[in-house]
Short mmCIF file of C-alpha atoms in Angstrom, two decimals:
data_model
loop_
_atom_site.label_atom_id
_atom_site.label_comp_id
_atom_site.label_asym_id
_atom_site.label_seq_id
_atom_site.Cartn_x
_atom_site.Cartn_y
_atom_site.Cartn_z
CA ARG A 144 82.51 104.64 85.20
CA ASN A 145 84.22 107.96 84.53
CA ILE A 146 81.45 109.92 86.24
CA ALA A 147 81.74 107.65 89.29
CA ARG A 148 85.51 108.09 89.31
CA PHE A 149 85.04 111.88 89.26
CA PHE A 150 82.69 111.86 92.25
CA LYS A 151 84.88 109.38 94.15
CA HIS A 152 87.91 111.62 93.58
CA GLU A 153 86.07 114.82 94.54
CA SER A 154 84.61 113.42 97.75
CA CYS A 155 86.34 114.93 100.79
CA GLY A 156 85.54 111.78 102.76
CA GLN A 157 83.86 113.55 105.68
CA CYS A 158 80.34 112.27 105.01
CA THR A 159 79.66 108.55 105.12
CA PRO A 160 77.01 108.49 102.35
CA CYS A 161 79.33 110.21 99.90
CA ARG A 162 82.57 108.52 100.98
CA GLU A 163 81.16 104.99 100.97
CA GLY A 164 78.57 105.44 98.25
CA SER A 165 80.93 106.95 95.69
CA GLY A 166 83.47 104.18 96.29
CA TRP A 167 80.87 101.46 95.89
CA LEU A 168 79.41 103.03 92.76
CA TYR A 169 82.86 103.25 91.21
CA GLN A 170 83.59 99.58 92.00
CA LEU A 171 80.25 98.37 90.66
CA LEU A 172 80.38 100.45 87.47
CA SER A 173 83.96 99.28 86.88
CA ARG A 174 82.79 95.69 87.24
CA ILE A 175 79.98 96.34 84.76
CA GLU A 176 82.38 97.94 82.29
CA LYS A 177 84.76 94.96 82.50
CA GLY A 178 81.90 92.53 81.91
CA ASP A 179 82.32 90.90 85.34
CA ALA A 180 78.97 92.04 86.74
CA ARG A 181 75.69 90.27 87.30
CA THR A 182 72.16 91.60 86.87
CA LYS A 183 71.79 92.18 90.59
CA ASP A 184 74.84 94.51 90.48
CA LEU A 185 72.87 96.90 88.28
CA ASP A 186 70.03 96.92 90.80
CA LEU A 187 72.58 97.56 93.56
CA VAL A 188 73.97 100.55 91.63
CA LEU A 189 70.51 102.11 91.55
CA GLU A 190 69.87 101.29 95.21
CA ILE A 191 73.13 102.93 96.33
CA ALA A 192 72.64 105.95 94.08
CA THR A 193 69.09 106.42 95.33
CA SER A 194 70.12 106.24 99.00
CA MET A 195 73.05 108.69 98.72
CA GLY A 196 71.96 112.02 100.10
CA ALA A 197 68.36 110.80 100.34
CA MET A 198 67.98 112.19 103.85
CA PRO A 199 68.45 115.97 104.06
CA GLY A 200 71.19 117.05 106.43
CA THR A 201 73.24 113.85 106.23
CA THR A 202 75.91 115.37 103.99
CA ILE A 203 77.94 118.56 104.26
CA CYS A 204 77.60 119.57 100.61
CA GLY A 205 75.64 118.61 97.50
CA LEU A 206 78.22 116.23 96.03
CA ALA A 207 76.29 113.12 97.07
CA ASP A 208 73.14 114.53 95.48
CA GLY A 209 75.03 115.22 92.25
CA ASN A 210 76.47 111.72 92.23
CA ASN A 211 73.08 110.19 92.94
CA TRP A 212 71.37 112.21 90.20
CA ALA A 213 74.06 111.60 87.56
CA VAL A 214 74.33 107.84 88.05
CA ARG A 215 70.57 107.26 88.28
CA THR A 216 69.97 109.33 85.15
CA ILE A 217 72.61 107.48 83.13
CA VAL A 218 71.48 104.02 84.25
CA ASN A 219 67.80 104.79 83.70
CA LYS A 220 68.34 106.42 80.30
CA TYR A 221 70.62 103.63 79.03
CA ARG A 222 69.08 100.74 80.95
CA ASP A 223 68.98 98.44 77.90
CA GLU A 224 72.70 98.91 77.26
CA PHE A 225 73.56 98.27 80.91
CA GLU A 226 71.38 95.15 80.99
CA ALA A 227 73.02 93.84 77.82
CA ARG A 228 76.41 94.32 79.47
CA VAL A 229 75.50 92.38 82.62
CA ARG A 230 73.44 89.69 80.90
CA PRO A 231 75.12 86.30 81.20
CA SER A 232 76.25 85.00 77.85
CA PHE A 233 76.35 81.35 76.98
CA VAL A 234 78.64 80.22 74.23
CA PRO A 235 78.18 76.56 73.35
CA VAL A 236 81.40 74.67 72.81
CA THR A 237 81.33 71.93 70.21
CA MET A 238 84.04 69.39 69.92
CA SER A 239 84.51 66.42 67.67
CA VAL A 240 85.90 63.61 69.78
CA GLY A 241 86.41 61.34 66.78
CA ALA A 242 88.66 63.79 64.95
CA ALA A 243 90.77 64.38 68.03
CA ALA A 244 91.13 60.65 68.72
CA ASN A 245 92.21 59.88 65.14
CA GLY A 246 94.98 62.34 65.44
#
């Protein structure tokens, strides 16, 4: 999330891929960090990162390319950790009705 915050902060906002992409990446990575993400959010992170700066000449500088490269590298290298973070967890709740009824 910190790397996404850096790129979001450094974006001048003139280029749509960088302005919108860095904001979305920051939001999605924040959601993953908080544990509020779903598996499809991780796929969306990679999709956004891959599309940022993918077409030459669509950005003024190389910031979008740097953001794209950094996020894709981190997610691909630590994919297992990211997947564990977005994996739904099920915690069974057991309750003894008899004990509660007897007071």
